[in-house]
PDB file of C-alpha atoms in Angstrom:
ATOM      1  CA  GLN C   1     103.050 101.291 102.784  1.00 96.00           C
ATOM      2  CA  VAL C   2      99.986 103.652 103.221  1.00 97.00           C
ATOM      3  CA  GLN C   3      97.209 102.736 100.646  1.00 98.00           C
ATOM      4  CA  LEU C   4      93.881 104.089 100.003  1.00 98.00           C
ATOM      5  CA  VAL C   5      91.684 102.315  97.306  1.00 98.00           C
ATOM      6  CA  GLU C   6      88.232 103.706  96.173  1.00 98.00           C
ATOM      7  CA  SER C   7      85.498 101.766  94.649  1.00 98.00           C
ATOM      8  CA  GLY C   8      81.951 102.049  93.701  1.00 98.00           C
ATOM      9  CA  GLY C   9      82.090 104.733  91.091  1.00 97.00           C
ATOM     10  CA  GLY C  10      80.088 104.453  87.989  1.00 98.00           C
ATOM     11  CA  VAL C  11      77.239 105.871  85.886  1.00 98.00           C
ATOM     12  CA  VAL C  12      74.025 106.879  87.573  1.00 98.00           C
ATOM     13  CA  GLN C  13      70.942 108.804  86.453  1.00 98.00           C
ATOM     14  CA  PRO C  14      70.229 112.332  87.905  1.00 98.00           C
ATOM     15  CA  GLY C  15      68.326 111.910  91.258  1.00 98.00           C
ATOM     16  CA  GLY C  16      70.004 108.381  91.839  1.00 98.00           C
ATOM     17  CA  SER C  17      72.278 107.070  94.472  1.00 98.00           C
ATOM     18  CA  LEU C  18      75.762 105.642  94.822  1.00 98.00           C
ATOM     19  CA  ARG C  19      77.889 104.576  97.513  1.00 98.00           C
ATOM     20  CA  LEU C  20      81.612 105.089  97.338  1.00 98.00           C
ATOM     21  CA  SER C  21      84.045 102.898  99.425  1.00 98.00           C
ATOM     22  CA  CYS C  22      87.641 103.578 100.482  1.00 98.00           C
ATOM     23  CA  ALA C  23      89.744 100.680 101.787  1.00 98.00           C
ATOM     24  CA  ALA C  24      92.809 101.640 103.817  1.00 98.00           C
ATOM     25  CA  SER C  25      95.776  99.727 104.684  1.00 98.00           C
ATOM     26  CA  GLY C  26      99.295 100.281 105.900  1.00 98.00           C
ATOM     27  CA  PHE C  27      98.527 102.533 108.816  1.00 98.00           C
ATOM     28  CA  THR C  28      96.424 102.774 111.897  1.00 98.00           C
ATOM     29  CA  PHE C  29      93.118 103.730 110.203  1.00 98.00           C
ATOM     30  CA  SER C  30      91.296 104.469 113.501  1.00 97.00           C
ATOM     31  CA  SER C  31      93.949 107.141 114.461  1.00 97.00           C
ATOM     32  CA  TYR C  32      93.304 109.413 111.526  1.00 97.00           C
ATOM     33  CA  GLY C  33      90.592 111.690 109.798  1.00 97.00           C
ATOM     34  CA  ILE C  34      89.781 111.118 106.403  1.00 98.00           C
ATOM     35  CA  HIS C  35      88.524 113.489 103.537  1.00 98.00           C
ATOM     36  CA  TRP C  36      86.504 113.075 100.330  1.00 98.00           C
ATOM     37  CA  VAL C  37      87.845 115.514  97.526  1.00 98.00           C
ATOM     38  CA  ARG C  38      86.470 115.627  94.120  1.00 98.00           C
ATOM     39  CA  GLN C  39      87.674 116.886  90.765  1.00 98.00           C
ATOM     40  CA  ALA C  40      85.201 117.515  87.932  1.00 98.00           C
ATOM     41  CA  PRO C  41      86.656 116.637  84.529  1.00 97.00           C
ATOM     42  CA  GLY C  42      89.279 119.269  83.528  1.00 96.00           C
ATOM     43  CA  LYS C  43      88.543 121.260  86.678  1.00 97.00           C
ATOM     44  CA  GLY C  44      90.270 121.886  89.894  1.00 98.00           C
ATOM     45  CA  LEU C  45      89.842 120.216  93.424  1.00 98.00           C
ATOM     46  CA  GLU C  46      86.860 120.611  95.456  1.00 98.00           C
ATOM     47  CA  TRP C  47      86.848 119.353  99.332  1.00 98.00           C
ATOM     48  CA  VAL C  48      83.530 117.451  99.831  1.00 98.00           C
ATOM     49  CA  ALA C  49      83.598 115.987 103.435  1.00 98.00           C
ATOM     50  CA  PHE C  50      85.742 115.020 106.466  1.00 98.00           C
ATOM     51  CA  ILE C  51      85.217 112.499 109.195  1.00 97.00           C
ATOM     52  CA  ARG C  52      87.274 112.549 112.416  1.00 97.00           C
ATOM     53  CA  PHE C  53      89.269 109.566 113.426  1.00 97.00           C
ATOM     54  CA  ASP C  54      86.446 108.059 115.715  1.00 95.00           C
ATOM     55  CA  GLY C  55      83.652 109.113 113.522  1.00 94.00           C
ATOM     56  CA  SER C  56      82.431 111.506 116.184  1.00 93.00           C
ATOM     57  CA  ASN C  57      82.541 114.553 113.920  1.00 96.00           C
ATOM     58  CA  LYS C  58      81.451 114.950 110.296  1.00 97.00           C
ATOM     59  CA  TYR C  59      81.637 117.996 108.109  1.00 97.00           C
ATOM     60  CA  TYR C  60      80.291 118.693 104.470  1.00 98.00           C
ATOM     61  CA  ALA C  61      80.731 121.290 101.787  1.00 98.00           C
ATOM     62  CA  ASP C  62      77.484 123.344 101.157  1.00 98.00           C
ATOM     63  CA  SER C  63      77.287 121.878  97.734  1.00 98.00           C
ATOM     64  CA  VAL C  64      76.557 118.340  99.254  1.00 98.00           C
ATOM     65  CA  LYS C  65      75.119 119.067 102.590  1.00 98.00           C
ATOM     66  CA  GLY C  66      71.999 117.035 102.948  1.00 98.00           C
ATOM     67  CA  ARG C  67      72.508 114.845 100.214  1.00 98.00           C
ATOM     68  CA  PHE C  68      75.998 113.177 100.865  1.00 98.00           C
ATOM     69  CA  THR C  69      76.657 111.139 103.924  1.00 98.00           C
ATOM     70  CA  ILE C  70      80.405 110.326 105.243  1.00 98.00           C
ATOM     71  CA  SER C  71      80.906 107.340 107.453  1.00 98.00           C
ATOM     72  CA  ARG C  72      83.407 104.893 108.553  1.00 98.00           C
ATOM     73  CA  ASP C  73      83.841 101.373 109.868  1.00 98.00           C
ATOM     74  CA  ASN C  74      87.171 101.158 111.867  1.00 98.00           C
ATOM     75  CA  SER C  75      86.782  97.620 112.352  1.00 98.00           C
ATOM     76  CA  LYS C  76      86.946  97.023 108.486  1.00 98.00           C
ATOM     77  CA  ASN C  77      89.420 100.055 107.820  1.00 98.00           C
ATOM     78  CA  THR C  78      86.847 101.350 105.409  1.00 98.00           C
ATOM     79  CA  LEU C  79      85.578 104.911 104.651  1.00 98.00           C
ATOM     80  CA  TYR C  80      82.295 105.516 102.796  1.00 98.00           C
ATOM     81  CA  LEU C  81      80.433 108.207 100.987  1.00 98.00           C
ATOM     82  CA  GLN C  82      76.699 107.606 100.469  1.00 98.00           C
ATOM     83  CA  MET C  83      75.469 109.972  97.593  1.00 98.00           C
ATOM     84  CA  ASN C  84      71.897 110.621  97.113  1.00 98.00           C
ATOM     85  CA  SER C  85      69.759 112.941  94.968  1.00 98.00           C
ATOM     86  CA  LEU C  86      72.896 113.004  92.402  1.00 98.00           C
ATOM     87  CA  ARG C  87      73.129 115.879  90.014  1.00 98.00           C
ATOM     88  CA  ALA C  88      74.848 116.300  86.907  1.00 98.00           C
ATOM     89  CA  GLU C  89      77.363 118.628  88.624  1.00 98.00           C
ATOM     90  CA  ASP C  90      78.353 115.835  91.000  1.00 98.00           C
ATOM     91  CA  THR C  91      80.000 114.443  88.031  1.00 98.00           C
ATOM     92  CA  ALA C  92      83.704 114.038  89.093  1.00 98.00           C
ATOM     93  CA  VAL C  93      86.552 111.722  90.035  1.00 98.00           C
ATOM     94  CA  TYR C  94      86.255 111.229  93.849  1.00 98.00           C
ATOM     95  CA  TYR C  95      89.215 110.874  95.954  1.00 98.00           C
ATOM     96  CA  CYS C  96      89.562 109.722  99.515  1.00 98.00           C
ATOM     97  CA  ALA C  97      92.634 111.222 101.399  1.00 98.00           C
ATOM     98  CA  ARG C  98      94.060 110.814 104.713  1.00 98.00           C
ATOM     99  CA  ASP C  99      94.535 113.873 107.049  1.00 97.00           C
ATOM    100  CA  ARG C 100      98.204 113.853 108.499  1.00 95.00           C
ATOM    101  CA  ALA C 101      97.056 115.038 112.010  1.00 92.00           C
ATOM    102  CA  VAL C 102      96.820 112.044 114.264  1.00 91.00           C
ATOM    103  CA  PHE C 103      93.629 112.194 116.347  1.00 91.00           C
ATOM    104  CA  GLY C 104      93.288 115.719 115.200  1.00 85.00           C
ATOM    105  CA  PHE C 105      91.128 117.815 112.928  1.00 86.00           C
ATOM    106  CA  TYR C 106      91.980 118.867 109.575  1.00 87.00           C
ATOM    107  CA  SER C 107      95.157 119.863 108.271  1.00 90.00           C
ATOM    108  CA  ALA C 108      97.079 118.535 105.228  1.00 96.00           C
ATOM    109  CA  LEU C 109      96.151 115.549 103.023  1.00 98.00           C
ATOM    110  CA  ASP C 110      99.111 113.491 102.896  1.00 97.00           C
ATOM    111  CA  TYR C 111      97.996 110.140 101.179  1.00 98.00           C
ATOM    112  CA  TRP C 112      95.298 110.041  98.396  1.00 98.00           C
ATOM    113  CA  GLY C 113      93.686 107.206  96.606  1.00 98.00           C
ATOM    114  CA  GLN C 114      93.808 106.694  93.001  1.00 98.00           C
ATOM    115  CA  GLY C 115      90.185 108.173  92.531  1.00 98.00           C
ATOM    116  CA  THR C 116      86.892 106.723  91.327  1.00 98.00           C
ATOM    117  CA  LEU C 117      84.869 108.311  88.669  1.00 98.00           C
ATOM    118  CA  VAL C 118      81.296 109.182  89.152  1.00 98.00           C
ATOM    119  CA  THR C 119      79.134 110.085  86.104  1.00 98.00           C
ATOM    120  CA  VAL C 120      75.795 111.602  86.493  1.00 98.00           C
ATOM    121  CA  SER C 121      73.770 111.460  83.244  1.00 97.00           C
ATOM    122  CA  SER C 122      70.675 110.216  81.756  1.00 94.00           C
TER     123      SER C 122
ATOM    124  CA  ASP V   1      84.344 130.888 103.023  1.00 95.00           C
ATOM    125  CA  ILE V   2      88.031 131.617 102.410  1.00 97.00           C
ATOM    126  CA  GLN V   3      88.895 131.949  98.775  1.00 98.00           C
ATOM    127  CA  MET V   4      92.351 130.980  97.516  1.00 98.00           C
ATOM    128  CA  THR V   5      93.552 132.841  94.358  1.00 98.00           C
ATOM    129  CA  GLN V   6      96.601 131.403  92.524  1.00 98.00           C
ATOM    130  CA  SER V   7      98.756 133.083  89.942  1.00 98.00           C
ATOM    131  CA  PRO V   8      99.659 132.490  87.267  1.00 98.00           C
ATOM    132  CA  SER V   9      97.199 130.031  86.104  1.00 98.00           C
ATOM    133  CA  SER V  10      99.702 128.518  83.703  1.00 98.00           C
ATOM    134  CA  LEU V  11     103.317 129.097  82.891  1.00 97.00           C
ATOM    135  CA  SER V  12     105.993 127.759  80.582  1.00 97.00           C
ATOM    136  CA  ALA V  13     109.607 127.603  81.557  1.00 97.00           C
ATOM    137  CA  SER V  14     112.901 126.051  80.555  1.00 97.00           C
ATOM    138  CA  VAL V  15     114.508 123.274  82.441  1.00 97.00           C
ATOM    139  CA  GLY V  16     116.778 124.583  84.959  1.00 97.00           C
ATOM    140  CA  ASP V  17     114.691 127.813  85.388  1.00 98.00           C
ATOM    141  CA  ARG V  18     113.475 129.078  88.791  1.00 98.00           C
ATOM    142  CA  VAL V  19     109.539 128.927  88.974  1.00 98.00           C
ATOM    143  CA  THR V  20     107.420 130.825  91.429  1.00 98.00           C
ATOM    144  CA  ILE V  21     103.720 130.421  92.015  1.00 98.00           C
ATOM    145  CA  THR V  22     101.742 132.762  94.438  1.00 98.00           C
ATOM    146  CA  CYS V  23      98.707 132.002  96.490  1.00 98.00           C
ATOM    147  CA  GLN V  24      96.560 134.758  97.898  1.00 98.00           C
ATOM    148  CA  ALA V  25      93.798 134.083 100.606  1.00 98.00           C
ATOM    149  CA  THR V  26      90.904 136.383 101.325  1.00 98.00           C
ATOM    150  CA  GLN V  27      91.545 136.436 104.982  1.00 97.00           C
ATOM    151  CA  ASP V  28      94.495 135.802 107.435  1.00 98.00           C
ATOM    152  CA  ILE V  29      95.205 132.076 107.402  1.00 97.00           C
ATOM    153  CA  SER V  30      98.530 132.247 109.641  1.00 97.00           C
ATOM    154  CA  ILE V  31     100.385 129.281 108.066  1.00 98.00           C
ATOM    155  CA  TYR V  32      97.641 127.073 107.479  1.00 98.00           C
ATOM    156  CA  LEU V  33      98.553 126.451 103.891  1.00 98.00           C
ATOM    157  CA  ASN V  34      99.588 123.294 101.971  1.00 98.00           C
ATOM    158  CA  TRP V  35     100.896 122.803  98.385  1.00 98.00           C
ATOM    159  CA  TYR V  36     100.127 119.931  96.222  1.00 98.00           C
ATOM    160  CA  GLN V  37     101.530 118.570  92.815  1.00 98.00           C
ATOM    161  CA  GLN V  38      99.080 116.685  90.349  1.00 98.00           C
ATOM    162  CA  LYS V  39     100.294 114.857  87.332  1.00 98.00           C
ATOM    163  CA  PRO V  40      97.951 114.154  84.524  1.00 95.00           C
ATOM    164  CA  GLY V  41      95.706 111.323  85.464  1.00 95.00           C
ATOM    165  CA  LYS V  42      97.069 110.941  88.873  1.00 97.00           C
ATOM    166  CA  ALA V  43      96.098 111.910  92.405  1.00 98.00           C
ATOM    167  CA  PRO V  44      97.518 115.037  94.055  1.00 98.00           C
ATOM    168  CA  LYS V  45     100.797 114.597  96.138  1.00 98.00           C
ATOM    169  CA  LEU V  46     101.381 116.554  99.142  1.00 98.00           C
ATOM    170  CA  LEU V  47     104.672 118.651  98.671  1.00 98.00           C
ATOM    171  CA  ILE V  48     104.622 121.434 101.371  1.00 98.00           C
ATOM    172  CA  TYR V  49     102.572 121.716 104.575  1.00 97.00           C
ATOM    173  CA  ASP V  50     102.259 124.609 107.011  1.00 97.00           C
ATOM    174  CA  ALA V  51     103.287 126.908 104.397  1.00 98.00           C
ATOM    175  CA  SER V  52     107.021 126.016 104.422  1.00 98.00           C
ATOM    176  CA  ASN V  53     107.566 122.482 105.487  1.00 98.00           C
ATOM    177  CA  LEU V  54     108.797 119.932 103.059  1.00 98.00           C
ATOM    178  CA  GLU V  55     106.877 116.663 103.070  1.00 97.00           C
ATOM    179  CA  THR V  56     109.185 113.588 103.769  1.00 96.00           C
ATOM    180  CA  GLY V  57     110.716 112.370 100.239  1.00 96.00           C
ATOM    181  CA  VAL V  58     110.036 115.475  98.379  1.00 98.00           C
ATOM    182  CA  PRO V  59     113.043 116.907  96.760  1.00 98.00           C
ATOM    183  CA  SER V  60     114.474 120.057  98.091  1.00 98.00           C
ATOM    184  CA  ARG V  61     114.079 121.994  94.806  1.00 98.00           C
ATOM    185  CA  PHE V  62     110.541 122.521  96.200  1.00 98.00           C
ATOM    186  CA  SER V  63     109.885 125.085  98.808  1.00 98.00           C
ATOM    187  CA  GLY V  64     107.217 127.400 100.091  1.00 98.00           C
ATOM    188  CA  SER V  65     106.987 130.345 102.322  1.00 98.00           C
ATOM    189  CA  GLY V  66     104.554 133.118 103.486  1.00 98.00           C
ATOM    190  CA  SER V  67     101.935 133.702 106.213  1.00 98.00           C
ATOM    191  CA  GLY V  68      98.787 135.662 106.679  1.00 98.00           C
ATOM    192  CA  THR V  69      97.177 136.192 103.262  1.00 98.00           C
ATOM    193  CA  HIS V  70     100.380 135.891 100.776  1.00 98.00           C
ATOM    194  CA  PHE V  71     102.158 132.668 100.048  1.00 98.00           C
ATOM    195  CA  THR V  72     104.807 131.593  97.458  1.00 98.00           C
ATOM    196  CA  PHE V  73     105.728 128.192  96.215  1.00 98.00           C
ATOM    197  CA  THR V  74     108.881 127.863  94.317  1.00 98.00           C
ATOM    198  CA  ILE V  75     110.766 125.377  92.257  1.00 98.00           C
ATOM    199  CA  THR V  76     114.481 126.395  92.311  1.00 97.00           C
ATOM    200  CA  THR V  77     115.556 124.525  89.425  1.00 97.00           C
ATOM    201  CA  LEU V  78     112.664 123.202  87.063  1.00 98.00           C
ATOM    202  CA  GLN V  79     113.082 119.540  86.081  1.00 97.00           C
ATOM    203  CA  PRO V  80     111.273 117.704  83.286  1.00 97.00           C
ATOM    204  CA  GLU V  81     109.454 115.598  85.726  1.00 97.00           C
ATOM    205  CA  ASP V  82     107.925 118.698  87.455  1.00 98.00           C
ATOM    206  CA  ILE V  83     105.476 119.061  84.787  1.00 97.00           C
ATOM    207  CA  ALA V  84     102.314 119.091  86.663  1.00 98.00           C
ATOM    208  CA  THR V  85      99.519 121.158  87.932  1.00 98.00           C
ATOM    209  CA  TYR V  86     100.156 122.761  91.444  1.00 98.00           C
ATOM    210  CA  TYR V  87      97.483 123.646  94.014  1.00 98.00           C
ATOM    211  CA  CYS V  88      97.621 125.552  97.204  1.00 98.00           C
ATOM    212  CA  GLN V  89      94.895 124.691  99.964  1.00 98.00           C
ATOM    213  CA  HIS V  90      94.162 126.418 103.331  1.00 98.00           C
ATOM    214  CA  TYR V  91      93.134 124.603 106.352  1.00 97.00           C
ATOM    215  CA  ASP V  92      92.237 127.430 108.683  1.00 96.00           C
ATOM    216  CA  ASN V  93      88.699 126.538 108.872  1.00 95.00           C
ATOM    217  CA  LEU V  94      86.023 124.466 106.934  1.00 94.00           C
ATOM    218  CA  PRO V  95      85.274 124.143 104.082  1.00 96.00           C
ATOM    219  CA  LEU V  96      88.806 123.499 103.099  1.00 97.00           C
ATOM    220  CA  THR V  97      89.494 125.417  99.750  1.00 98.00           C
ATOM    221  CA  PHE V  98      91.980 124.858  96.997  1.00 98.00           C
ATOM    222  CA  GLY V  99      93.548 127.461  94.638  1.00 98.00           C
ATOM    223  CA  GLY V 100      92.476 127.462  91.033  1.00 98.00           C
ATOM    224  CA  GLY V 101      95.774 125.568  90.135  1.00 98.00           C
ATOM    225  CA  THR V 102      98.896 126.306  88.061  1.00 98.00           C
ATOM    226  CA  LYS V 103      99.776 124.396  85.258  1.00 98.00           C
ATOM    227  CA  VAL V 104     103.463 124.203  84.714  1.00 98.00           C
ATOM    228  CA  GLU V 105     104.842 123.306  81.138  1.00 97.00           C
ATOM    229  CA  ILE V 106     108.355 122.827  79.777  1.00 95.00           C
ATOM    230  CA  LYS V 107     109.175 125.774  77.171  1.00 92.00           C
TER     231      LYS V 107
END
């Protein structure tokens, strides 16, 4: 069965860095684009970034552009999110989610991980 | 950026009731609209894609309709396990954006 498992969350000071990972299994990872979506405590969902199946294209929300970097290692079935210059407003649960379009661009997010909490606080 | 406005933000209904949620986009998004269910402490779950297509395994009491700028999500017969927050999401272009959510409670 399709599984996405995030890791790497934790508490970090403002201005600090953190790298999230998303380990995928149960499907051909190299055929699907993957998103990062975050949810601040008690708030709604915010799309963060997307990477195409082969890593050829990467897209970011304006709120994280220039600070976050999405990447993937298809040989390890793993997605990453490098987060630099973290701010208090980046505090959220971060989810990785598979895009349902095989070899496509963005569409619906059909499988989600359980999320990992990132807290930015001094 | 395309903004998605959901209404109502919350509702209370009885088991067996018909529940309707609307989602309005700030520009024409054709049928590029999805609906998700999120239960407390859990990840969102895809229910409807392309405005009206039921995701595999999702009960048929859930349905979606609409195109352009106005969309509707319906639960025909509310069940206790449907207590959750529901979100619409467009994918006409980037950034993907979600509606603010509709919290559904049992009366």
